[in-house]
Amino acid sequence: MTDTTTDGVLGHRICPLCEAGCGLEIGRRDGRWLIRGDRLDPFSKGFLCPKGTALGALHEDPDRLRSPVIRRGDDPATATWEPVGWDEAFAEIADRLTAVVAAHGREALAVYVGNPNAHSHENAFFLPGLIRSLGTRHVYSASTVDQMPKHVSSGLLFGDPDAIPVPDLDRTDLLLMLGANPLESNGSLCTAPDFPGRLDALRRRGGRLVVVDPRRTRTATIADTHLAIRPGTDAHLLVGLAHVLLRDDLARPGRLAEWCRDLDHLPAAVAPFTPEAVGAVTGLGADAVETLARDLAAAPTAAVYARIGAHTTRFGSLAAWATDVVNVLTGNLDRPGGAMFTLSGHQSRGSGAGRGFTTGRWTGRVGGAPEVRGELPVAHLAEEILVPGPGQVRALFTVAGNPVLSTPDSARLDHALAGLDLMVSVDPWLNETTRRAHVVLPPPGPLARSHYDIGLAGLAVRNIAKWSPALLPHDGPPEWQILARLTAVIGGEAPDDDGRGVAEALVQARAQRVATKLGLDPAEVREAVRGPARSPADELLDLMLRSGAWGDGFGARADGLSLARLEADHHGLDLGPLVPRLPEVLRTTDGRIDLLPAPIRSDLDRLADDLHRDRAGHLVLVGRRHLRSNNSWLHNVPVLVKGRERCTLQVHPDDATRLGLRDGGRALVRSAVGQLDTPVEVTDEIRPGVVSLPHGWGHDLPGVRLRVAGERPGVNSNVLTDPGSIDPLSGTAELNGIPVEVEAVP
Ligand SMILES: Nc1nc2c(c(=O)[nH]1)N[C@H]1C(S)=C(S)[C@@H](COP(=O)(O)OP(=O)(O)OC[C@H]3O[C@@H](n4cnc5c(=O)[nH]c(N)nc54)[C@H](O)[C@@H]3O)O[C@H]1N2
Ligand SMILES: Nc1nc2c(c(=O)[nH]1)N[C@H]1C(S)=C(S)[C@@H](COP(=O)(O)OP(=O)(O)OC[C@H]3O[C@@H](n4cnc5c(=O)[nH]c(N)nc54)[C@H](O)[C@@H]3O)O[C@H]1N2
Ligand code: SF4
Ligand SMILES: [Mo]
């Protein structure tokens, strides 16, 4: 660990903020942070964005909590926060938890885990145990306001919800991108540092980019074709593309055919989705649909890629499914230049078959939504807290989440949180959500933890392995230990239990599995990953690396991968371009791709009905992202919020004229569940009939301790999202395409 008072390079750190995971070189000069892209990172090659350069400021944010706090007082406006020691914080949690469980049982406990967990191997390893220890079905996460439709589609198609094909950006000839704006977001479910540079390279080598987005985004501006689709109709469009490919005998699945079940039933299933019907509902016209299908069929290689705008809609799972069906029909699934399965350093090859994927093993108490991957829709959390009866939520644990800004009908959720008997938040800030907690447990800042992107390296456009060490020391416990201590307390251990027993049990259990897989002695495997200053999270990572597809197999392959190799080289390793993985990657029971799984088949009827729904006259709301934001939690860093107001309602000039709105004026936006008063930005970058607000704003709730964010709070767009409108297969909320009414505020 390093001294921050002298000038020079402190070391290298993988940026934990977005999915790109850029390598950063972090140093000090004249008492200031100097953060550059790491040119020796073989994957990000020196790229970074303004958020990465602000990592030092984020770490030093004076509002970031340095010790646990306990809330004294119920009204957030007047409550005070008492800094306490860790033992005292856990004692408070244990007392309240004992009371809740005694009175209401474990079904009254709930957990919500947010987005930054996906960027932490500590949390990835320790959260499952914490969730198990709760012994509840009330498990919620940001996945049901995000990528759950893709897990469902991959689960149904390939038998593995984590087998998500990524577009082979660096080799494709045609990229069809729907509902994504990587020039702001840097990509999602497609780990690709310098996404902009990779798109530029695609075009320079003669490839084409087609962007489908109701807004002329920065990404749309560099595209060859921009199709300004009507929100919520990507599934219709994609199924329409499948229709044309099949109708005109353009489908060339090639070697994929032998692995696919139900290829011959597809034409009937997609029959209603004629170019005429789809052209009308999407607003793109039949010719655009026909042309796009032909272009996909004609391209030497092509990849269809869909994200937030296509997934967080009422037909999110169908859109996710149809994406890969088109990739199959054009023969592009699992081939270079198409959509491929990553095999990064920590991943293992499969056996080609498995237990398959099911949902609905239980259903939600209110709303009746099916369980998906052990989770219920976060859109239903407020009602689960508010509606009395057996199983009513009385205690909530949040880990790295801000659902009061990020999930539907958030004003109601905020109100619901106020009535809990216990709320514990593992979070570094007192924000809109954590201000409702009784106890807040802060993890170390971003520069004081080691990093390996377990989830996101597995979605990279090259096979990679990158680990970076903690650069700065930290006074309190690391986050793995906070989670382990919570697990222990929830499991009935004494509040001063240090969590090391929980951690050791995890390491031993994994060592046992690895030993069984490799035919080794469990005790020797466990000892082999021990390091003098290694955390249990890093030991668990080493177990994965050494037993994975690239691993040294604990001595079996001299040049194989281990954490020691990554510890010796903080720039990371490039393991080469993606390689075909069929059929090994499949985990369906019969080892085939299930092209028309039953849940999809019946949901297609709902989609067909929607082709003819009357949409006239309705304004709809969509979201957007900005390069300098990261969901709700970077608005307290001065360099990231300076400049023009960003939380504005974008309106097309035609709509503005009709509604009497003017640029810089204000509008009242109403949905089925809420209303907002927001500044207006008139711009022809948006499709007529569509308005857009970014999410993650609204920092002016009483009791929020974010001094910089509070100066320009913006409004919370999720006050408008309707928890009653979800994608039924995945439980994912409709965040895009929400019907609204807009009027001028005089
Ligand atoms: N309307 C609308 N709503 C959306 C979206 C949209 O496009 N439109 N997008 C959705 C998407 S894709 C997502 S992922 C969700 C995000 O939803 P959430 O995950 O609920 O929200 P975030 O804003 O990411 O909040 C992250 C929280 O983690 C805390 N945090 C930061 N670093 C750490 C850490 O190292 N450890 C811990 N324990 N905590 C940390 C922050 O202080 C913050 O409280 O929002 C969703 N909501
Ligand atoms: N700078 C920055 N980067 C981020 C984040 C951030 O908040 N800020 N968040 C991170 C997270 S958690 C995620 S999940 C990713 C998300 O990354 P992306 O998926 O790229 O998300 P967005 O940038 O919101 O782009 C979604 C686009 O969908 C469009 N859209 C809205 N409705 C529809 C529709 O019905 N159909 C179609 N085709 N398009 C539609 C919107 O206009 C918008 O341009 O970004 C990550 N990176
Ligand atoms: S693109 Fe993402 S990972 Fe790279 S520096 Fe910016 S925030 Fe960090
Ligand atoms: Mo996300």
PDB file of N, CA, C and O and ligand atoms in Angstrom, residues 112-117 120 123 142 145-147 307-308 312 399-407 426-429 431 433-434 441 443-444 449 479 623-625 630-633 693-696 717-718 721 735-736 738, ligand 1:
ATOM      1  N   TYR A 112     -32.297  -6.046  -0.955  1.00  0.00           N
ATOM      2  CA  TYR A 112     -32.191  -5.439  -2.287  1.00  0.00           C
ATOM      3  C   TYR A 112     -30.720  -5.199  -2.581  1.00  0.00           C
ATOM      4  O   TYR A 112     -30.030  -4.554  -1.791  1.00  0.00           O
ATOM      5  N   VAL A 113     -30.240  -5.741  -3.681  1.00  0.00           N
ATOM      6  CA  VAL A 113     -28.845  -5.509  -4.043  1.00  0.00           C
ATOM      7  C   VAL A 113     -28.760  -4.728  -5.346  1.00  0.00           C
ATOM      8  O   VAL A 113     -29.478  -5.005  -6.305  1.00  0.00           O
ATOM      9  N   GLY A 114     -27.902  -3.715  -5.335  1.00  0.00           N
ATOM     10  CA  GLY A 114     -27.851  -2.774  -6.449  1.00  0.00           C
ATOM     11  C   GLY A 114     -26.688  -3.002  -7.393  1.00  0.00           C
ATOM     12  O   GLY A 114     -25.917  -3.966  -7.272  1.00  0.00           O
ATOM     13  N   ASN A 115     -26.578  -2.105  -8.329  1.00  0.00           N
ATOM     14  CA  ASN A 115     -25.662  -2.246  -9.455  1.00  0.00           C
ATOM     15  C   ASN A 115     -24.176  -2.381  -9.102  1.00  0.00           C
ATOM     16  O   ASN A 115     -23.484  -3.223  -9.684  1.00  0.00           O
ATOM     17  N   PRO A 116     -23.607  -1.577  -8.167  1.00  0.00           N
ATOM     18  CA  PRO A 116     -22.155  -1.702  -7.941  1.00  0.00           C
ATOM     19  C   PRO A 116     -21.716  -3.092  -7.475  1.00  0.00           C
ATOM     20  O   PRO A 116     -20.530  -3.423  -7.583  1.00  0.00           O
ATOM     21  N   ASN A 117     -22.638  -3.921  -6.987  1.00  0.00           N
ATOM     22  CA  ASN A 117     -22.270  -5.295  -6.651  1.00  0.00           C
ATOM     23  C   ASN A 117     -21.717  -6.039  -7.860  1.00  0.00           C
ATOM     24  O   ASN A 117     -20.881  -6.934  -7.722  1.00  0.00           O
ATOM     25  N   SER A 120     -17.891  -5.836  -8.180  1.00  0.00           N
ATOM     26  CA  SER A 120     -17.041  -6.192  -7.045  1.00  0.00           C
ATOM     27  C   SER A 120     -16.998  -7.703  -6.881  1.00  0.00           C
ATOM     28  O   SER A 120     -18.030  -8.338  -6.676  1.00  0.00           O
ATOM     29  N   ASN A 123     -18.200  -8.709  -3.341  1.00  0.00           N
ATOM     30  CA  ASN A 123     -19.645  -8.806  -3.167  1.00  0.00           C
ATOM     31  C   ASN A 123     -20.213 -10.001  -3.928  1.00  0.00           C
ATOM     32  O   ASN A 123     -21.120 -10.683  -3.443  1.00  0.00           O
ATOM     33  N   ALA A 142     -31.376  -4.794  -8.676  1.00  0.00           N
ATOM     34  CA  ALA A 142     -31.442  -3.886  -9.824  1.00  0.00           C
ATOM     35  C   ALA A 142     -31.600  -4.659 -11.137  1.00  0.00           C
ATOM     36  O   ALA A 142     -31.896  -4.058 -12.172  1.00  0.00           O
ATOM     37  N   VAL A 145     -34.726  -3.982 -12.973  1.00  0.00           N
ATOM     38  CA  VAL A 145     -34.859  -2.700 -13.683  1.00  0.00           C
ATOM     39  C   VAL A 145     -33.741  -2.632 -14.728  1.00  0.00           C
ATOM     40  O   VAL A 145     -33.293  -1.543 -15.104  1.00  0.00           O
ATOM     41  N   ASP A 146     -33.294  -3.795 -15.193  1.00  0.00           N
ATOM     42  CA  ASP A 146     -32.128  -3.792 -16.075  1.00  0.00           C
ATOM     43  C   ASP A 146     -32.131  -5.028 -16.973  1.00  0.00           C
ATOM     44  O   ASP A 146     -32.973  -5.168 -17.851  1.00  0.00           O
ATOM     45  N   GLN A 147     -31.208  -5.963 -16.728  1.00  0.00           N
ATOM     46  CA  GLN A 147     -30.886  -6.997 -17.720  1.00  0.00           C
ATOM     47  C   GLN A 147     -31.600  -8.313 -17.508  1.00  0.00           C
ATOM     48  O   GLN A 147     -31.321  -9.283 -18.214  1.00  0.00           O
ATOM     49  N   ARG A 307     -30.037  -3.446 -25.830  1.00  0.00           N
ATOM     50  CA  ARG A 307     -29.824  -3.162 -24.405  1.00  0.00           C
ATOM     51  C   ARG A 307     -30.964  -2.350 -23.801  1.00  0.00           C
ATOM     52  O   ARG A 307     -32.073  -2.429 -24.274  1.00  0.00           O
ATOM     53  N   ILE A 308     -30.655  -1.575 -22.774  1.00  0.00           N
ATOM     54  CA  ILE A 308     -31.653  -0.988 -21.883  1.00  0.00           C
ATOM     55  C   ILE A 308     -32.949  -0.545 -22.568  1.00  0.00           C
ATOM     56  O   ILE A 308     -34.043  -0.890 -22.122  1.00  0.00           O
ATOM     57  N   THR A 312     -35.897  -2.914 -21.021  1.00  0.00           N
ATOM     58  CA  THR A 312     -36.763  -2.422 -19.936  1.00  0.00           C
ATOM     59  C   THR A 312     -38.075  -1.904 -20.518  1.00  0.00           C
ATOM     60  O   THR A 312     -38.417  -0.733 -20.419  1.00  0.00           O
ATOM     61  N   VAL A 399     -27.789  -3.454  -0.193  1.00  0.00           N
ATOM     62  CA  VAL A 399     -26.339  -3.477  -0.405  1.00  0.00           C
ATOM     63  C   VAL A 399     -26.063  -2.812  -1.749  1.00  0.00           C
ATOM     64  O   VAL A 399     -26.503  -3.295  -2.797  1.00  0.00           O
ATOM     65  N   ALA A 400     -25.383  -1.668  -1.705  1.00  0.00           N
ATOM     66  CA  ALA A 400     -24.998  -0.964  -2.937  1.00  0.00           C
ATOM     67  C   ALA A 400     -26.196  -0.733  -3.849  1.00  0.00           C
ATOM     68  O   ALA A 400     -26.155  -1.059  -5.034  1.00  0.00           O
ATOM     69  N   GLY A 401     -27.238  -0.169  -3.288  1.00  0.00           N
ATOM     70  CA  GLY A 401     -28.401   0.124  -4.117  1.00  0.00           C
ATOM     71  C   GLY A 401     -29.070   1.402  -3.678  1.00  0.00           C
ATOM     72  O   GLY A 401     -28.990   1.787  -2.508  1.00  0.00           O
ATOM     73  N   ASN A 402     -29.735   2.044  -4.616  1.00  0.00           N
ATOM     74  CA  ASN A 402     -30.470   3.270  -4.304  1.00  0.00           C
ATOM     75  C   ASN A 402     -31.860   3.198  -4.918  1.00  0.00           C
ATOM     76  O   ASN A 402     -32.228   3.998  -5.776  1.00  0.00           O
ATOM     77  N   PRO A 403     -32.662   2.219  -4.473  1.00  0.00           N
ATOM     78  CA  PRO A 403     -33.946   1.981  -5.136  1.00  0.00           C
ATOM     79  C   PRO A 403     -34.909   3.169  -5.070  1.00  0.00           C
ATOM     80  O   PRO A 403     -35.804   3.260  -5.906  1.00  0.00           O
ATOM     81  N   VAL A 404     -34.700   4.062  -4.115  1.00  0.00           N
ATOM     82  CA  VAL A 404     -35.617   5.214  -4.053  1.00  0.00           C
ATOM     83  C   VAL A 404     -35.447   6.101  -5.291  1.00  0.00           C
ATOM     84  O   VAL A 404     -36.365   6.809  -5.682  1.00  0.00           O
ATOM     85  N   LEU A 405     -34.279   6.040  -5.934  1.00  0.00           N
ATOM     86  CA  LEU A 405     -34.159   6.772  -7.201  1.00  0.00           C
ATOM     87  C   LEU A 405     -34.247   5.856  -8.419  1.00  0.00           C
ATOM     88  O   LEU A 405     -34.530   6.322  -9.509  1.00  0.00           O
ATOM     89  N   SER A 406     -33.985   4.565  -8.244  1.00  0.00           N
ATOM     90  CA  SER A 406     -33.769   3.766  -9.451  1.00  0.00           C
ATOM     91  C   SER A 406     -34.906   2.814  -9.782  1.00  0.00           C
ATOM     92  O   SER A 406     -34.840   2.133 -10.797  1.00  0.00           O
ATOM     93  N   THR A 407     -35.939   2.748  -8.958  1.00  0.00           N
ATOM     94  CA  THR A 407     -36.984   1.752  -9.234  1.00  0.00           C
ATOM     95  C   THR A 407     -38.366   2.412  -9.294  1.00  0.00           C
ATOM     96  O   THR A 407     -38.546   3.538  -8.834  1.00  0.00           O
ATOM     97  N   VAL A 426     -25.677  -1.255   3.434  1.00  0.00           N
ATOM     98  CA  VAL A 426     -24.221  -1.280   3.238  1.00  0.00           C
ATOM     99  C   VAL A 426     -23.960  -0.311   2.100  1.00  0.00           C
ATOM    100  O   VAL A 426     -24.277  -0.603   0.929  1.00  0.00           O
ATOM    101  N   ASP A 427     -23.444   0.840   2.425  1.00  0.00           N
ATOM    102  CA  ASP A 427     -23.353   1.901   1.417  1.00  0.00           C
ATOM    103  C   ASP A 427     -22.433   3.004   1.932  1.00  0.00           C
ATOM    104  O   ASP A 427     -22.458   3.322   3.119  1.00  0.00           O
ATOM    105  N   PRO A 428     -21.655   3.615   1.041  1.00  0.00           N
ATOM    106  CA  PRO A 428     -20.747   4.678   1.497  1.00  0.00           C
ATOM    107  C   PRO A 428     -21.405   6.052   1.658  1.00  0.00           C
ATOM    108  O   PRO A 428     -20.739   6.973   2.118  1.00  0.00           O
ATOM    109  N   TRP A 429     -22.634   6.221   1.233  1.00  0.00           N
ATOM    110  CA  TRP A 429     -23.229   7.558   1.289  1.00  0.00           C
ATOM    111  C   TRP A 429     -24.613   7.543   1.943  1.00  0.00           C
ATOM    112  O   TRP A 429     -25.332   6.538   1.879  1.00  0.00           O
ATOM    113  N   ASN A 431     -27.784   8.682   1.137  1.00  0.00           N
ATOM    114  CA  ASN A 431     -28.515   9.190  -0.021  1.00  0.00           C
ATOM    115  C   ASN A 431     -30.016   8.990   0.163  1.00  0.00           C
ATOM    116  O   ASN A 431     -30.498   8.748   1.274  1.00  0.00           O
ATOM    117  N   THR A 433     -32.049   6.662  -0.482  1.00  0.00           N
ATOM    118  CA  THR A 433     -32.467   5.385   0.101  1.00  0.00           C
ATOM    119  C   THR A 433     -31.905   5.201   1.505  1.00  0.00           C
ATOM    120  O   THR A 433     -32.645   4.926   2.461  1.00  0.00           O
ATOM    121  N   THR A 434     -30.601   5.348   1.648  1.00  0.00           N
ATOM    122  CA  THR A 434     -29.955   4.991   2.915  1.00  0.00           C
ATOM    123  C   THR A 434     -30.378   5.919   4.048  1.00  0.00           C
ATOM    124  O   THR A 434     -30.228   5.570   5.218  1.00  0.00           O
ATOM    125  N   LEU A 441     -23.705   0.901   7.068  1.00  0.00           N
ATOM    126  CA  LEU A 441     -22.368   0.317   7.211  1.00  0.00           C
ATOM    127  C   LEU A 441     -21.561   0.678   5.966  1.00  0.00           C
ATOM    128  O   LEU A 441     -21.854   0.172   4.873  1.00  0.00           O
ATOM    129  N   PRO A 443     -18.589   0.660   3.274  1.00  0.00           N
ATOM    130  CA  PRO A 443     -17.408  -0.075   2.820  1.00  0.00           C
ATOM    131  C   PRO A 443     -16.274   0.905   2.518  1.00  0.00           C
ATOM    132  O   PRO A 443     -16.495   2.113   2.514  1.00  0.00           O
ATOM    133  N   PRO A 444     -15.097   0.395   2.247  1.00  0.00           N
ATOM    134  CA  PRO A 444     -13.977   1.268   1.881  1.00  0.00           C
ATOM    135  C   PRO A 444     -14.262   2.020   0.575  1.00  0.00           C
ATOM    136  O   PRO A 444     -15.068   1.570  -0.242  1.00  0.00           O
ATOM    137  N   ARG A 449      -9.592  -0.984  -2.381  1.00  0.00           N
ATOM    138  CA  ARG A 449     -10.030  -2.376  -2.507  1.00  0.00           C
ATOM    139  C   ARG A 449      -9.454  -2.988  -3.779  1.00  0.00           C
ATOM    140  O   ARG A 449      -9.226  -2.303  -4.767  1.00  0.00           O
ATOM    141  N   GLU A 479     -15.203  -4.691   2.407  1.00  0.00           N
ATOM    142  CA  GLU A 479     -16.623  -4.979   2.204  1.00  0.00           C
ATOM    143  C   GLU A 479     -16.933  -6.465   2.364  1.00  0.00           C
ATOM    144  O   GLU A 479     -17.989  -6.818   2.897  1.00  0.00           O
ATOM    145  N   GLY A 623     -35.967   7.055 -21.135  1.00  0.00           N
ATOM    146  CA  GLY A 623     -34.848   7.536 -20.329  1.00  0.00           C
ATOM    147  C   GLY A 623     -33.670   7.928 -21.191  1.00  0.00           C
ATOM    148  O   GLY A 623     -33.744   7.943 -22.424  1.00  0.00           O
ATOM    149  N   ARG A 624     -32.578   8.276 -20.556  1.00  0.00           N
ATOM    150  CA  ARG A 624     -31.305   8.473 -21.250  1.00  0.00           C
ATOM    151  C   ARG A 624     -30.183   8.542 -20.221  1.00  0.00           C
ATOM    152  O   ARG A 624     -30.429   8.719 -19.032  1.00  0.00           O
ATOM    153  N   ARG A 625     -28.948   8.396 -20.712  1.00  0.00           N
ATOM    154  CA  ARG A 625     -27.781   8.501 -19.838  1.00  0.00           C
ATOM    155  C   ARG A 625     -26.839   9.580 -20.343  1.00  0.00           C
ATOM    156  O   ARG A 625     -26.863   9.926 -21.517  1.00  0.00           O
ATOM    157  N   ASN A 630     -23.388   8.173 -13.385  1.00  0.00           N
ATOM    158  CA  ASN A 630     -23.450   6.720 -13.283  1.00  0.00           C
ATOM    159  C   ASN A 630     -24.664   6.420 -12.424  1.00  0.00           C
ATOM    160  O   ASN A 630     -24.578   6.484 -11.200  1.00  0.00           O
ATOM    161  N   ASN A 631     -25.773   6.135 -13.077  1.00  0.00           N
ATOM    162  CA  ASN A 631     -27.035   5.983 -12.358  1.00  0.00           C
ATOM    163  C   ASN A 631     -27.188   7.137 -11.371  1.00  0.00           C
ATOM    164  O   ASN A 631     -27.073   8.282 -11.765  1.00  0.00           O
ATOM    165  N   SER A 632     -27.366   6.839 -10.073  1.00  0.00           N
ATOM    166  CA  SER A 632     -27.732   7.936  -9.153  1.00  0.00           C
ATOM    167  C   SER A 632     -26.570   8.488  -8.353  1.00  0.00           C
ATOM    168  O   SER A 632     -26.734   9.422  -7.604  1.00  0.00           O
ATOM    169  N   TRP A 633     -25.365   7.898  -8.491  1.00  0.00           N
ATOM    170  CA  TRP A 633     -24.435   8.150  -7.389  1.00  0.00           C
ATOM    171  C   TRP A 633     -23.146   8.885  -7.720  1.00  0.00           C
ATOM    172  O   TRP A 633     -22.234   8.887  -6.907  1.00  0.00           O
ATOM    173  N   LEU A 693     -36.435  11.850 -20.060  1.00  0.00           N
ATOM    174  CA  LEU A 693     -35.825  12.341 -18.810  1.00  0.00           C
ATOM    175  C   LEU A 693     -34.749  11.332 -18.398  1.00  0.00           C
ATOM    176  O   LEU A 693     -34.986  10.126 -18.479  1.00  0.00           O
ATOM    177  N   PRO A 694     -33.601  11.796 -17.910  1.00  0.00           N
ATOM    178  CA  PRO A 694     -32.625  10.839 -17.366  1.00  0.00           C
ATOM    179  C   PRO A 694     -33.086  10.353 -15.994  1.00  0.00           C
ATOM    180  O   PRO A 694     -33.903  11.015 -15.351  1.00  0.00           O
ATOM    181  N   HIS A 695     -32.568   9.212 -15.541  1.00  0.00           N
ATOM    182  CA  HIS A 695     -32.903   8.739 -14.188  1.00  0.00           C
ATOM    183  C   HIS A 695     -31.723   9.014 -13.254  1.00  0.00           C
ATOM    184  O   HIS A 695     -30.650   9.409 -13.692  1.00  0.00           O
ATOM    185  N   GLY A 696     -31.957   8.803 -11.969  1.00  0.00           N
ATOM    186  CA  GLY A 696     -30.861   8.934 -11.003  1.00  0.00           C
ATOM    187  C   GLY A 696     -30.745  10.306 -10.379  1.00  0.00           C
ATOM    188  O   GLY A 696     -29.798  10.578  -9.632  1.00  0.00           O
ATOM    189  N   SER A 717     -37.036  10.703 -12.169  1.00  0.00           N
ATOM    190  CA  SER A 717     -37.940  10.252 -13.236  1.00  0.00           C
ATOM    191  C   SER A 717     -38.752   9.024 -12.812  1.00  0.00           C
ATOM    192  O   SER A 717     -39.816   8.765 -13.362  1.00  0.00           O
ATOM    193  N   ASN A 718     -38.248   8.276 -11.848  1.00  0.00           N
ATOM    194  CA  ASN A 718     -38.967   7.051 -11.464  1.00  0.00           C
ATOM    195  C   ASN A 718     -40.196   7.302 -10.599  1.00  0.00           C
ATOM    196  O   ASN A 718     -40.941   6.360 -10.296  1.00  0.00           O
ATOM    197  N   THR A 721     -42.630   6.084 -13.159  1.00  0.00           N
ATOM    198  CA  THR A 721     -42.710   4.719 -13.695  1.00  0.00           C
ATOM    199  C   THR A 721     -43.728   3.897 -12.915  1.00  0.00           C
ATOM    200  O   THR A 721     -43.797   3.953 -11.696  1.00  0.00           O
ATOM    201  N   LEU A 735     -39.413   0.781 -18.072  1.00  0.00           N
ATOM    202  CA  LEU A 735     -38.827   2.095 -17.782  1.00  0.00           C
ATOM    203  C   LEU A 735     -38.845   2.966 -19.020  1.00  0.00           C
ATOM    204  O   LEU A 735     -38.543   4.148 -18.961  1.00  0.00           O
ATOM    205  N   ASN A 736     -39.143   2.357 -20.140  1.00  0.00           N
ATOM    206  CA  ASN A 736     -39.155   3.090 -21.408  1.00  0.00           C
ATOM    207  C   ASN A 736     -40.485   2.866 -22.105  1.00  0.00           C
ATOM    208  O   ASN A 736     -40.958   1.735 -22.177  1.00  0.00           O
ATOM    209  N   ILE A 738     -43.308   4.854 -21.302  1.00  0.00           N
ATOM    210  CA  ILE A 738     -44.362   5.084 -20.307  1.00  0.00           C
ATOM    211  C   ILE A 738     -45.310   6.188 -20.797  1.00  0.00           C
ATOM    212  O   ILE A 738     -44.867   7.289 -21.124  1.00  0.00           O
TER     213      ILE A 738
HETATM  214  N1  LIG B   1     -36.059   5.293 -15.208  1.00  0.00           N
HETATM  215  C1  LIG B   1     -34.966   4.530 -15.216  1.00  0.00           C
HETATM  216  N2  LIG B   1     -34.606   3.901 -14.100  1.00  0.00           N
HETATM  217  C2  LIG B   1     -33.513   3.118 -14.102  1.00  0.00           C
HETATM  218  C3  LIG B   1     -32.732   2.952 -15.250  1.00  0.00           C
HETATM  219  C4  LIG B   1     -33.127   3.630 -16.428  1.00  0.00           C
HETATM  220  O1  LIG B   1     -32.489   3.523 -17.498  1.00  0.00           O
HETATM  221  N3  LIG B   1     -34.248   4.418 -16.362  1.00  0.00           N
HETATM  222  N4  LIG B   1     -31.635   2.124 -15.227  1.00  0.00           N
HETATM  223  C5  LIG B   1     -31.680   1.024 -14.307  1.00  0.00           C
HETATM  224  C6  LIG B   1     -30.386   0.348 -14.193  1.00  0.00           C
HETATM  225  S1  LIG B   1     -29.713  -0.231 -15.648  1.00  0.00           S
HETATM  226  C7  LIG B   1     -29.772   0.118 -13.041  1.00  0.00           C
HETATM  227  S2  LIG B   1     -28.365  -0.841 -13.006  1.00  0.00           S
HETATM  228  C8  LIG B   1     -30.356   0.604 -11.781  1.00  0.00           C
HETATM  229  C9  LIG B   1     -29.358   0.956 -10.691  1.00  0.00           C
HETATM  230  O2  LIG B   1     -30.046   0.872  -9.510  1.00  0.00           O
HETATM  231  P1  LIG B   1     -29.324   0.877  -8.100  1.00  0.00           P
HETATM  232  O3  LIG B   1     -28.202  -0.065  -8.091  1.00  0.00           O
HETATM  233  O4  LIG B   1     -30.360   0.746  -7.074  1.00  0.00           O
HETATM  234  O5  LIG B   1     -28.808   2.381  -8.052  1.00  0.00           O
HETATM  235  P2  LIG B   1     -27.415   3.089  -8.193  1.00  0.00           P
HETATM  236  O6  LIG B   1     -27.717   4.474  -8.527  1.00  0.00           O
HETATM  237  O7  LIG B   1     -26.522   2.327  -9.086  1.00  0.00           O
HETATM  238  O8  LIG B   1     -26.923   3.055  -6.706  1.00  0.00           O
HETATM  239  C10 LIG B   1     -25.759   2.458  -6.305  1.00  0.00           C
HETATM  240  C11 LIG B   1     -25.623   2.574  -4.797  1.00  0.00           C
HETATM  241  O9  LIG B   1     -24.415   1.911  -4.427  1.00  0.00           O
HETATM  242  C12 LIG B   1     -23.646   2.749  -3.568  1.00  0.00           C
HETATM  243  N5  LIG B   1     -22.239   2.349  -3.763  1.00  0.00           N
HETATM  244  C13 LIG B   1     -21.317   2.840  -4.609  1.00  0.00           C
HETATM  245  N6  LIG B   1     -20.163   2.154  -4.504  1.00  0.00           N
HETATM  246  C14 LIG B   1     -20.360   1.197  -3.572  1.00  0.00           C
HETATM  247  C15 LIG B   1     -19.557   0.156  -3.035  1.00  0.00           C
HETATM  248  O10 LIG B   1     -18.400  -0.049  -3.394  1.00  0.00           O
HETATM  249  N7  LIG B   1     -20.132  -0.647  -2.084  1.00  0.00           N
HETATM  250  C16 LIG B   1     -21.406  -0.445  -1.657  1.00  0.00           C
HETATM  251  N8  LIG B   1     -21.886  -1.265  -0.732  1.00  0.00           N
HETATM  252  N9  LIG B   1     -22.174   0.538  -2.141  1.00  0.00           N
HETATM  253  C17 LIG B   1     -21.679   1.322  -3.098  1.00  0.00           C
HETATM  254  C18 LIG B   1     -24.026   4.143  -3.960  1.00  0.00           C
HETATM  255  O11 LIG B   1     -23.811   5.034  -2.904  1.00  0.00           O
HETATM  256  C19 LIG B   1     -25.526   3.979  -4.278  1.00  0.00           C
HETATM  257  O12 LIG B   1     -26.285   4.093  -3.123  1.00  0.00           O
HETATM  258  O13 LIG B   1     -31.173   1.739 -12.052  1.00  0.00           O
HETATM  259  C20 LIG B   1     -32.211   1.406 -12.921  1.00  0.00           C
HETATM  260  N10 LIG B   1     -33.174   2.468 -12.954  1.00  0.00           N
END
